[in-house]
């Protein structure tokens, strides 16, 4: 059973509707997607079904409801769908998921570290802060930003949810942080194994993130 929730950024009740249907999707085996009116597929859906108001619920290509439903009413609308097994599915919507938000905040934190290393390099020329700036910016900022925005935007563009549960959502981020710290400390302490461990952690983070998003692109 395919359930599409037609929403828009400017619609206040759409955010509440999305929260309700996320809960339904956790309980029922439905192919759930949030469709934004601002995207081409959203405009096409609204035109085809002559939808004039949102939020709107489309089930298997048929307009079933317009407006905000509570959890019990929304569940009743898809009562024929079987109960979902214990498989975690992250459905993309208007708001950022906790893991996406954490990745973006982490990226901004490393950006601040990279920025702070620039004036410190002038004040402490004998220390040399270039490794801090390079690893904090390239690995900490860019990679975490890609992870945070990627897991949010790719499902939105493809209409496919991200699967894998909390482990694949949070572990790659943690490994990126470990990687940056290991590479920087290994450089300054002159401990090659520490730098290698940091590099391996970062490589594993890349692999886990790739495993997580590849199914969305198929």
JSON list of C-alpha atoms in Angstrom, two decimals:
[
{"chain": "A", "resi": 1, "resn": "UNK", "atom": "CA", "xyz": [0.00, 0.00, 0.00]},
{"chain": "A", "resi": 2, "resn": "UNK", "atom": "CA", "xyz": [1.45, 3.34, -1.08]},
{"chain": "A", "resi": 3, "resn": "UNK", "atom": "CA", "xyz": [0.59, 6.40, 1.00]},
{"chain": "A", "resi": 4, "resn": "UNK", "atom": "CA", "xyz": [1.60, 9.87, -0.15]},
{"chain": "A", "resi": 5, "resn": "UNK", "atom": "CA", "xyz": [1.19, 12.92, 2.08]},
{"chain": "A", "resi": 6, "resn": "UNK", "atom": "CA", "xyz": [1.03, 16.10, 0.04]},
{"chain": "A", "resi": 7, "resn": "UNK", "atom": "CA", "xyz": [2.44, 19.02, 2.04]},
{"chain": "A", "resi": 8, "resn": "UNK", "atom": "CA", "xyz": [4.11, 22.41, 1.71]},
{"chain": "A", "resi": 9, "resn": "UNK", "atom": "CA", "xyz": [6.64, 24.39, 3.73]},
{"chain": "A", "resi": 10, "resn": "UNK", "atom": "CA", "xyz": [4.16, 27.22, 4.37]},
{"chain": "A", "resi": 11, "resn": "UNK", "atom": "CA", "xyz": [1.40, 24.92, 5.64]},
{"chain": "A", "resi": 12, "resn": "UNK", "atom": "CA", "xyz": [1.37, 24.94, 9.46]},
{"chain": "A", "resi": 13, "resn": "UNK", "atom": "CA", "xyz": [-0.84, 21.86, 9.88]},
{"chain": "A", "resi": 14, "resn": "UNK", "atom": "CA", "xyz": [1.30, 19.89, 7.40]},
{"chain": "A", "resi": 15, "resn": "UNK", "atom": "CA", "xyz": [4.04, 19.48, 10.01]},
{"chain": "A", "resi": 16, "resn": "UNK", "atom": "CA", "xyz": [1.51, 17.99, 12.44]},
{"chain": "A", "resi": 17, "resn": "UNK", "atom": "CA", "xyz": [0.14, 15.73, 9.71]},
{"chain": "A", "resi": 18, "resn": "UNK", "atom": "CA", "xyz": [3.63, 14.52, 8.91]},
{"chain": "A", "resi": 19, "resn": "UNK", "atom": "CA", "xyz": [4.28, 13.61, 12.55]},
{"chain": "A", "resi": 20, "resn": "UNK", "atom": "CA", "xyz": [1.05, 11.60, 12.67]},
{"chain": "A", "resi": 21, "resn": "UNK", "atom": "CA", "xyz": [1.78, 9.70, 9.48]},
{"chain": "A", "resi": 22, "resn": "UNK", "atom": "CA", "xyz": [5.34, 8.98, 10.55]},
{"chain": "A", "resi": 23, "resn": "UNK", "atom": "CA", "xyz": [3.87, 7.17, 13.56]},
{"chain": "A", "resi": 24, "resn": "UNK", "atom": "CA", "xyz": [1.45, 5.28, 11.31]},
{"chain": "A", "resi": 25, "resn": "UNK", "atom": "CA", "xyz": [4.33, 4.25, 9.03]},
{"chain": "A", "resi": 26, "resn": "UNK", "atom": "CA", "xyz": [6.18, 2.84, 12.04]},
{"chain": "A", "resi": 27, "resn": "UNK", "atom": "CA", "xyz": [3.17, 0.66, 12.87]},
{"chain": "A", "resi": 28, "resn": "UNK", "atom": "CA", "xyz": [1.92, -0.33, 9.42]},
{"chain": "A", "resi": 29, "resn": "UNK", "atom": "CA", "xyz": [3.66, -1.83, 6.39]},
{"chain": "A", "resi": 30, "resn": "UNK", "atom": "CA", "xyz": [2.99, 1.04, 4.03]},
{"chain": "A", "resi": 31, "resn": "UNK", "atom": "CA", "xyz": [5.17, 2.65, 1.40]},
{"chain": "A", "resi": 32, "resn": "UNK", "atom": "CA", "xyz": [5.00, 6.14, 2.88]},
{"chain": "A", "resi": 33, "resn": "UNK", "atom": "CA", "xyz": [6.31, 9.29, 1.20]},
{"chain": "A", "resi": 34, "resn": "UNK", "atom": "CA", "xyz": [6.04, 12.99, 1.95]},
{"chain": "A", "resi": 35, "resn": "UNK", "atom": "CA", "xyz": [5.48, 14.89, -1.31]},
{"chain": "A", "resi": 36, "resn": "UNK", "atom": "CA", "xyz": [6.25, 18.61, -1.31]},
{"chain": "A", "resi": 37, "resn": "UNK", "atom": "CA", "xyz": [4.05, 20.92, -3.37]},
{"chain": "A", "resi": 38, "resn": "UNK", "atom": "CA", "xyz": [7.19, 22.90, -4.11]},
{"chain": "A", "resi": 39, "resn": "UNK", "atom": "CA", "xyz": [8.66, 19.96, -6.04]},
{"chain": "A", "resi": 40, "resn": "UNK", "atom": "CA", "xyz": [7.63, 18.95, -9.59]},
{"chain": "A", "resi": 41, "resn": "UNK", "atom": "CA", "xyz": [6.19, 15.61, -8.42]},
{"chain": "A", "resi": 42, "resn": "UNK", "atom": "CA", "xyz": [4.05, 17.44, -5.85]},
{"chain": "A", "resi": 43, "resn": "UNK", "atom": "CA", "xyz": [2.63, 19.83, -8.41]},
{"chain": "A", "resi": 44, "resn": "UNK", "atom": "CA", "xyz": [1.96, 16.95, -10.81]},
{"chain": "A", "resi": 45, "resn": "UNK", "atom": "CA", "xyz": [0.13, 14.98, -8.11]},
{"chain": "A", "resi": 46, "resn": "UNK", "atom": "CA", "xyz": [-1.99, 17.98, -7.11]},
{"chain": "A", "resi": 47, "resn": "UNK", "atom": "CA", "xyz": [-2.89, 18.71, -10.73]},
{"chain": "A", "resi": 48, "resn": "UNK", "atom": "CA", "xyz": [-3.73, 15.10, -11.57]},
{"chain": "A", "resi": 49, "resn": "UNK", "atom": "CA", "xyz": [-6.00, 14.62, -8.55]},
{"chain": "A", "resi": 50, "resn": "UNK", "atom": "CA", "xyz": [-7.29, 18.22, -8.57]},
{"chain": "A", "resi": 51, "resn": "UNK", "atom": "CA", "xyz": [-6.16, 18.82, -5.01]},
{"chain": "A", "resi": 52, "resn": "UNK", "atom": "CA", "xyz": [-6.91, 22.35, -3.86]},
{"chain": "A", "resi": 53, "resn": "UNK", "atom": "CA", "xyz": [-6.06, 22.09, -0.17]},
{"chain": "A", "resi": 54, "resn": "UNK", "atom": "CA", "xyz": [-3.35, 20.46, 1.94]},
{"chain": "A", "resi": 55, "resn": "UNK", "atom": "CA", "xyz": [-2.35, 18.38, 3.79]},
{"chain": "A", "resi": 56, "resn": "UNK", "atom": "CA", "xyz": [-3.82, 15.74, 1.51]},
{"chain": "A", "resi": 57, "resn": "UNK", "atom": "CA", "xyz": [-3.54, 11.97, 1.84]},
{"chain": "A", "resi": 58, "resn": "UNK", "atom": "CA", "xyz": [-3.28, 9.89, -1.33]},
{"chain": "A", "resi": 59, "resn": "UNK", "atom": "CA", "xyz": [-3.54, 6.11, -1.00]},
{"chain": "A", "resi": 60, "resn": "UNK", "atom": "CA", "xyz": [-2.55, 4.00, -4.00]},
{"chain": "A", "resi": 61, "resn": "UNK", "atom": "CA", "xyz": [-3.05, 6.95, -6.32]},
{"chain": "A", "resi": 62, "resn": "UNK", "atom": "CA", "xyz": [-6.48, 7.89, -4.96]},
{"chain": "A", "resi": 63, "resn": "UNK", "atom": "CA", "xyz": [-7.24, 10.98, -2.88]},
{"chain": "A", "resi": 64, "resn": "UNK", "atom": "CA", "xyz": [-8.55, 9.68, 0.44]},
{"chain": "A", "resi": 65, "resn": "UNK", "atom": "CA", "xyz": [-8.51, 12.64, 2.81]},
{"chain": "A", "resi": 66, "resn": "UNK", "atom": "CA", "xyz": [-7.82, 16.36, 3.01]},
{"chain": "A", "resi": 67, "resn": "UNK", "atom": "CA", "xyz": [-6.85, 17.91, 6.32]},
{"chain": "A", "resi": 68, "resn": "UNK", "atom": "CA", "xyz": [-5.23, 16.85, 9.57]},
{"chain": "A", "resi": 69, "resn": "UNK", "atom": "CA", "xyz": [-6.07, 13.43, 11.04]},
{"chain": "A", "resi": 70, "resn": "UNK", "atom": "CA", "xyz": [-5.33, 12.19, 14.52]},
{"chain": "A", "resi": 71, "resn": "UNK", "atom": "CA", "xyz": [-3.37, 8.97, 14.95]},
{"chain": "A", "resi": 72, "resn": "UNK", "atom": "CA", "xyz": [-6.38, 6.68, 15.33]},
{"chain": "A", "resi": 73, "resn": "UNK", "atom": "CA", "xyz": [-8.16, 8.10, 12.28]},
{"chain": "A", "resi": 74, "resn": "UNK", "atom": "CA", "xyz": [-5.01, 7.93, 10.15]},
{"chain": "A", "resi": 75, "resn": "UNK", "atom": "CA", "xyz": [-4.40, 4.33, 11.21]},
{"chain": "A", "resi": 76, "resn": "UNK", "atom": "CA", "xyz": [-7.99, 3.44, 10.36]},
{"chain": "A", "resi": 77, "resn": "UNK", "atom": "CA", "xyz": [-7.46, 4.87, 6.87]},
{"chain": "A", "resi": 78, "resn": "UNK", "atom": "CA", "xyz": [-4.84, 2.17, 6.21]},
{"chain": "A", "resi": 79, "resn": "UNK", "atom": "CA", "xyz": [-6.39, -0.53, 8.39]},
{"chain": "A", "resi": 80, "resn": "UNK", "atom": "CA", "xyz": [-6.01, -3.15, 5.64]},
{"chain": "A", "resi": 81, "resn": "UNK", "atom": "CA", "xyz": [-2.21, -2.81, 5.67]},
{"chain": "A", "resi": 82, "resn": "UNK", "atom": "CA", "xyz": [-0.45, -5.45, 7.80]},
{"chain": "A", "resi": 83, "resn": "UNK", "atom": "CA", "xyz": [1.39, -4.50, 10.97]},
{"chain": "A", "resi": 84, "resn": "UNK", "atom": "CA", "xyz": [5.02, -3.58, 10.44]},
{"chain": "A", "resi": 85, "resn": "UNK", "atom": "CA", "xyz": [7.69, -5.96, 11.62]},
{"chain": "A", "resi": 86, "resn": "UNK", "atom": "CA", "xyz": [10.53, -4.75, 13.81]},
{"chain": "A", "resi": 87, "resn": "UNK", "atom": "CA", "xyz": [12.35, -2.91, 11.01]},
{"chain": "A", "resi": 88, "resn": "UNK", "atom": "CA", "xyz": [13.31, 0.72, 11.42]},
{"chain": "A", "resi": 89, "resn": "UNK", "atom": "CA", "xyz": [12.58, 2.98, 8.46]},
{"chain": "A", "resi": 90, "resn": "UNK", "atom": "CA", "xyz": [13.42, 6.67, 8.34]},
{"chain": "A", "resi": 91, "resn": "UNK", "atom": "CA", "xyz": [10.91, 8.58, 6.23]},
{"chain": "A", "resi": 92, "resn": "UNK", "atom": "CA", "xyz": [12.06, 11.94, 4.97]},
{"chain": "A", "resi": 93, "resn": "UNK", "atom": "CA", "xyz": [9.82, 14.93, 5.40]},
{"chain": "A", "resi": 94, "resn": "UNK", "atom": "CA", "xyz": [9.86, 18.67, 5.93]},
{"chain": "A", "resi": 95, "resn": "UNK", "atom": "CA", "xyz": [11.80, 18.56, 9.18]},
{"chain": "A", "resi": 96, "resn": "UNK", "atom": "CA", "xyz": [15.31, 17.29, 9.83]},
{"chain": "A", "resi": 97, "resn": "UNK", "atom": "CA", "xyz": [15.68, 13.97, 11.60]},
{"chain": "A", "resi": 98, "resn": "UNK", "atom": "CA", "xyz": [17.71, 13.95, 14.84]},
{"chain": "A", "resi": 99, "resn": "UNK", "atom": "CA", "xyz": [20.66, 12.29, 13.09]},
{"chain": "A", "resi": 100, "resn": "UNK", "atom": "CA", "xyz": [20.61, 14.81, 10.22]},
{"chain": "A", "resi": 101, "resn": "UNK", "atom": "CA", "xyz": [20.45, 17.69, 12.67]},
{"chain": "A", "resi": 102, "resn": "UNK", "atom": "CA", "xyz": [23.32, 16.25, 14.72]},
{"chain": "A", "resi": 103, "resn": "UNK", "atom": "CA", "xyz": [25.48, 15.78, 11.62]},
{"chain": "A", "resi": 104, "resn": "UNK", "atom": "CA", "xyz": [24.95, 19.37, 10.49]},
{"chain": "A", "resi": 105, "resn": "UNK", "atom": "CA", "xyz": [25.63, 20.74, 13.98]},
{"chain": "A", "resi": 106, "resn": "UNK", "atom": "CA", "xyz": [28.77, 18.61, 14.17]},
{"chain": "A", "resi": 107, "resn": "UNK", "atom": "CA", "xyz": [29.86, 19.94, 10.79]},
{"chain": "A", "resi": 108, "resn": "UNK", "atom": "CA", "xyz": [29.43, 23.51, 12.01]},
{"chain": "A", "resi": 109, "resn": "UNK", "atom": "CA", "xyz": [31.45, 22.69, 15.11]},
{"chain": "A", "resi": 110, "resn": "UNK", "atom": "CA", "xyz": [34.38, 21.46, 13.02]},
{"chain": "A", "resi": 111, "resn": "UNK", "atom": "CA", "xyz": [34.05, 24.52, 10.79]},
{"chain": "A", "resi": 112, "resn": "UNK", "atom": "CA", "xyz": [34.55, 26.70, 13.86]},
{"chain": "A", "resi": 113, "resn": "UNK", "atom": "CA", "xyz": [37.59, 24.63, 14.83]},
{"chain": "A", "resi": 114, "resn": "UNK", "atom": "CA", "xyz": [39.03, 25.03, 11.33]},
{"chain": "A", "resi": 115, "resn": "UNK", "atom": "CA", "xyz": [38.38, 28.76, 11.41]},
{"chain": "A", "resi": 116, "resn": "UNK", "atom": "CA", "xyz": [39.95, 29.16, 14.84]},
{"chain": "A", "resi": 117, "resn": "UNK", "atom": "CA", "xyz": [43.09, 27.36, 13.67]},
{"chain": "A", "resi": 118, "resn": "UNK", "atom": "CA", "xyz": [43.83, 30.06, 11.09]},
{"chain": "A", "resi": 119, "resn": "UNK", "atom": "CA", "xyz": [44.61, 32.94, 13.49]},
{"chain": "A", "resi": 120, "resn": "UNK", "atom": "CA", "xyz": [46.27, 30.51, 15.91]},
{"chain": "A", "resi": 121, "resn": "UNK", "atom": "CA", "xyz": [48.66, 29.58, 13.13]},
{"chain": "A", "resi": 122, "resn": "UNK", "atom": "CA", "xyz": [49.82, 33.18, 13.01]},
{"chain": "A", "resi": 123, "resn": "UNK", "atom": "CA", "xyz": [50.11, 33.48, 16.78]},
{"chain": "A", "resi": 124, "resn": "UNK", "atom": "CA", "xyz": [51.90, 30.14, 17.19]},
{"chain": "A", "resi": 125, "resn": "UNK", "atom": "CA", "xyz": [54.00, 29.72, 14.04]},
{"chain": "A", "resi": 126, "resn": "UNK", "atom": "CA", "xyz": [56.21, 27.08, 15.63]},
{"chain": "A", "resi": 127, "resn": "UNK", "atom": "CA", "xyz": [53.27, 24.82, 16.37]},
{"chain": "A", "resi": 128, "resn": "UNK", "atom": "CA", "xyz": [51.70, 24.78, 12.92]},
{"chain": "A", "resi": 129, "resn": "UNK", "atom": "CA", "xyz": [47.94, 24.48, 12.74]},
{"chain": "A", "resi": 130, "resn": "UNK", "atom": "CA", "xyz": [47.60, 23.49, 9.09]},
{"chain": "A", "resi": 131, "resn": "UNK", "atom": "CA", "xyz": [46.80, 19.81, 9.87]},
{"chain": "A", "resi": 132, "resn": "UNK", "atom": "CA", "xyz": [44.03, 20.93, 12.22]},
{"chain": "A", "resi": 133, "resn": "UNK", "atom": "CA", "xyz": [42.53, 23.22, 9.60]},
{"chain": "A", "resi": 134, "resn": "UNK", "atom": "CA", "xyz": [42.73, 20.64, 6.80]},
{"chain": "A", "resi": 135, "resn": "UNK", "atom": "CA", "xyz": [41.28, 17.71, 8.72]},
{"chain": "A", "resi": 136, "resn": "UNK", "atom": "CA", "xyz": [38.66, 19.76, 10.57]},
{"chain": "A", "resi": 137, "resn": "UNK", "atom": "CA", "xyz": [37.43, 21.35, 7.35]},
{"chain": "A", "resi": 138, "resn": "UNK", "atom": "CA", "xyz": [37.77, 18.54, 4.81]},
{"chain": "A", "resi": 139, "resn": "UNK", "atom": "CA", "xyz": [36.82, 15.61, 7.01]},
{"chain": "A", "resi": 140, "resn": "UNK", "atom": "CA", "xyz": [34.91, 17.16, 9.89]},
{"chain": "A", "resi": 141, "resn": "UNK", "atom": "CA", "xyz": [32.95, 19.91, 8.14]},
{"chain": "A", "resi": 142, "resn": "UNK", "atom": "CA", "xyz": [32.48, 18.70, 4.57]},
{"chain": "A", "resi": 143, "resn": "UNK", "atom": "CA", "xyz": [31.87, 15.01, 5.27]},
{"chain": "A", "resi": 144, "resn": "UNK", "atom": "CA", "xyz": [29.43, 15.58, 8.14]},
{"chain": "A", "resi": 145, "resn": "UNK", "atom": "CA", "xyz": [27.59, 18.21, 6.11]},
{"chain": "A", "resi": 146, "resn": "UNK", "atom": "CA", "xyz": [27.26, 15.75, 3.22]},
{"chain": "A", "resi": 147, "resn": "UNK", "atom": "CA", "xyz": [25.99, 13.07, 5.60]},
{"chain": "A", "resi": 148, "resn": "UNK", "atom": "CA", "xyz": [23.44, 15.34, 7.25]},
{"chain": "A", "resi": 149, "resn": "UNK", "atom": "CA", "xyz": [22.06, 16.86, 4.07]},
{"chain": "A", "resi": 150, "resn": "UNK", "atom": "CA", "xyz": [22.43, 13.66, 2.06]},
{"chain": "A", "resi": 151, "resn": "UNK", "atom": "CA", "xyz": [20.26, 11.52, 4.32]},
{"chain": "A", "resi": 152, "resn": "UNK", "atom": "CA", "xyz": [17.64, 14.27, 4.33]},
{"chain": "A", "resi": 153, "resn": "UNK", "atom": "CA", "xyz": [17.60, 15.33, 0.68]},
{"chain": "A", "resi": 154, "resn": "UNK", "atom": "CA", "xyz": [18.24, 12.10, -1.25]},
{"chain": "A", "resi": 155, "resn": "UNK", "atom": "CA", "xyz": [15.06, 10.34, -0.04]},
{"chain": "A", "resi": 156, "resn": "UNK", "atom": "CA", "xyz": [13.13, 13.53, -0.71]},
{"chain": "A", "resi": 157, "resn": "UNK", "atom": "CA", "xyz": [14.30, 13.58, -4.33]},
{"chain": "A", "resi": 158, "resn": "UNK", "atom": "CA", "xyz": [13.83, 9.85, -4.95]},
{"chain": "A", "resi": 159, "resn": "UNK", "atom": "CA", "xyz": [10.73, 9.21, -2.82]},
{"chain": "A", "resi": 160, "resn": "UNK", "atom": "CA", "xyz": [12.42, 6.23, -1.14]},
{"chain": "A", "resi": 161, "resn": "UNK", "atom": "CA", "xyz": [12.95, 6.05, 2.64]},
{"chain": "A", "resi": 162, "resn": "UNK", "atom": "CA", "xyz": [16.30, 5.35, 4.28]},
{"chain": "A", "resi": 163, "resn": "UNK", "atom": "CA", "xyz": [16.51, 2.03, 6.08]},
{"chain": "A", "resi": 164, "resn": "UNK", "atom": "CA", "xyz": [18.99, 0.66, 8.57]},
{"chain": "A", "resi": 165, "resn": "UNK", "atom": "CA", "xyz": [17.91, 1.92, 11.98]},
{"chain": "A", "resi": 166, "resn": "UNK", "atom": "CA", "xyz": [19.72, 4.07, 14.50]},
{"chain": "A", "resi": 167, "resn": "UNK", "atom": "CA", "xyz": [23.08, 2.28, 14.23]},
{"chain": "A", "resi": 168, "resn": "UNK", "atom": "CA", "xyz": [23.67, 3.23, 10.59]},
{"chain": "A", "resi": 169, "resn": "UNK", "atom": "CA", "xyz": [22.29, 6.69, 11.29]},
{"chain": "A", "resi": 170, "resn": "UNK", "atom": "CA", "xyz": [24.65, 7.54, 14.15]},
{"chain": "A", "resi": 171, "resn": "UNK", "atom": "CA", "xyz": [27.73, 5.31, 13.86]},
{"chain": "A", "resi": 172, "resn": "UNK", "atom": "CA", "xyz": [29.18, 6.95, 10.70]},
{"chain": "A", "resi": 173, "resn": "UNK", "atom": "CA", "xyz": [28.98, 10.35, 12.37]},
{"chain": "A", "resi": 174, "resn": "UNK", "atom": "CA", "xyz": [30.78, 9.09, 15.46]},
{"chain": "A", "resi": 175, "resn": "UNK", "atom": "CA", "xyz": [33.48, 7.52, 13.32]},
{"chain": "A", "resi": 176, "resn": "UNK", "atom": "CA", "xyz": [34.04, 10.81, 11.50]},
{"chain": "A", "resi": 177, "resn": "UNK", "atom": "CA", "xyz": [34.61, 12.59, 14.81]},
{"chain": "A", "resi": 178, "resn": "UNK", "atom": "CA", "xyz": [36.98, 9.83, 15.92]},
{"chain": "A", "resi": 179, "resn": "UNK", "atom": "CA", "xyz": [38.75, 10.05, 12.57]},
{"chain": "A", "resi": 180, "resn": "UNK", "atom": "CA", "xyz": [39.39, 13.79, 12.80]},
{"chain": "A", "resi": 181, "resn": "UNK", "atom": "CA", "xyz": [40.62, 13.58, 16.39]},
{"chain": "A", "resi": 182, "resn": "UNK", "atom": "CA", "xyz": [42.84, 10.57, 15.63]},
{"chain": "A", "resi": 183, "resn": "UNK", "atom": "CA", "xyz": [44.42, 12.16, 12.58]},
{"chain": "A", "resi": 184, "resn": "UNK", "atom": "CA", "xyz": [45.12, 15.46, 14.34]},
{"chain": "A", "resi": 185, "resn": "UNK", "atom": "CA", "xyz": [46.44, 13.95, 17.58]},
{"chain": "A", "resi": 186, "resn": "UNK", "atom": "CA", "xyz": [48.47, 11.39, 15.67]},
{"chain": "A", "resi": 187, "resn": "UNK", "atom": "CA", "xyz": [50.11, 14.17, 13.68]},
{"chain": "A", "resi": 188, "resn": "UNK", "atom": "CA", "xyz": [51.03, 16.31, 16.67]},
{"chain": "A", "resi": 189, "resn": "UNK", "atom": "CA", "xyz": [52.01, 13.43, 18.95]},
{"chain": "A", "resi": 190, "resn": "UNK", "atom": "CA", "xyz": [54.02, 11.77, 16.22]},
{"chain": "A", "resi": 191, "resn": "UNK", "atom": "CA", "xyz": [52.16, 8.49, 16.77]},
{"chain": "A", "resi": 192, "resn": "UNK", "atom": "CA", "xyz": [51.66, 6.88, 13.39]},
{"chain": "A", "resi": 193, "resn": "UNK", "atom": "CA", "xyz": [49.29, 4.20, 14.67]},
{"chain": "A", "resi": 194, "resn": "UNK", "atom": "CA", "xyz": [46.97, 6.85, 16.10]},
{"chain": "A", "resi": 195, "resn": "UNK", "atom": "CA", "xyz": [46.81, 8.64, 12.77]},
{"chain": "A", "resi": 196, "resn": "UNK", "atom": "CA", "xyz": [46.24, 5.34, 10.97]},
{"chain": "A", "resi": 197, "resn": "UNK", "atom": "CA", "xyz": [43.43, 4.47, 13.37]},
{"chain": "A", "resi": 198, "resn": "UNK", "atom": "CA", "xyz": [41.83, 7.84, 12.65]},
{"chain": "A", "resi": 199, "resn": "UNK", "atom": "CA", "xyz": [42.12, 7.26, 8.92]},
{"chain": "A", "resi": 200, "resn": "UNK", "atom": "CA", "xyz": [40.58, 3.78, 9.24]},
{"chain": "A", "resi": 201, "resn": "UNK", "atom": "CA", "xyz": [37.70, 5.18, 11.30]},
{"chain": "A", "resi": 202, "resn": "UNK", "atom": "CA", "xyz": [37.01, 7.78, 8.63]},
{"chain": "A", "resi": 203, "resn": "UNK", "atom": "CA", "xyz": [37.17, 5.15, 5.87]},
{"chain": "A", "resi": 204, "resn": "UNK", "atom": "CA", "xyz": [34.72, 2.94, 7.75]},
{"chain": "A", "resi": 205, "resn": "UNK", "atom": "CA", "xyz": [32.40, 5.94, 8.15]},
{"chain": "A", "resi": 206, "resn": "UNK", "atom": "CA", "xyz": [32.45, 6.49, 4.37]},
{"chain": "A", "resi": 207, "resn": "UNK", "atom": "CA", "xyz": [31.61, 2.85, 3.76]},
{"chain": "A", "resi": 208, "resn": "UNK", "atom": "CA", "xyz": [28.74, 2.71, 6.25]},
{"chain": "A", "resi": 209, "resn": "UNK", "atom": "CA", "xyz": [27.19, 5.91, 4.90]},
{"chain": "A", "resi": 210, "resn": "UNK", "atom": "CA", "xyz": [27.45, 4.56, 1.35]},
{"chain": "A", "resi": 211, "resn": "UNK", "atom": "CA", "xyz": [25.75, 1.31, 2.39]},
{"chain": "A", "resi": 212, "resn": "UNK", "atom": "CA", "xyz": [22.96, 3.35, 3.95]},
{"chain": "A", "resi": 213, "resn": "UNK", "atom": "CA", "xyz": [22.18, 5.62, 1.00]},
{"chain": "A", "resi": 214, "resn": "UNK", "atom": "CA", "xyz": [22.82, 3.29, -1.97]},
{"chain": "A", "resi": 215, "resn": "UNK", "atom": "CA", "xyz": [19.36, 1.62, -1.71]},
{"chain": "A", "resi": 216, "resn": "UNK", "atom": "CA", "xyz": [17.74, 5.06, -1.93]},
{"chain": "A", "resi": 217, "resn": "UNK", "atom": "CA", "xyz": [19.38, 5.65, -5.31]},
{"chain": "A", "resi": 218, "resn": "UNK", "atom": "CA", "xyz": [18.30, 2.37, -6.90]}
]
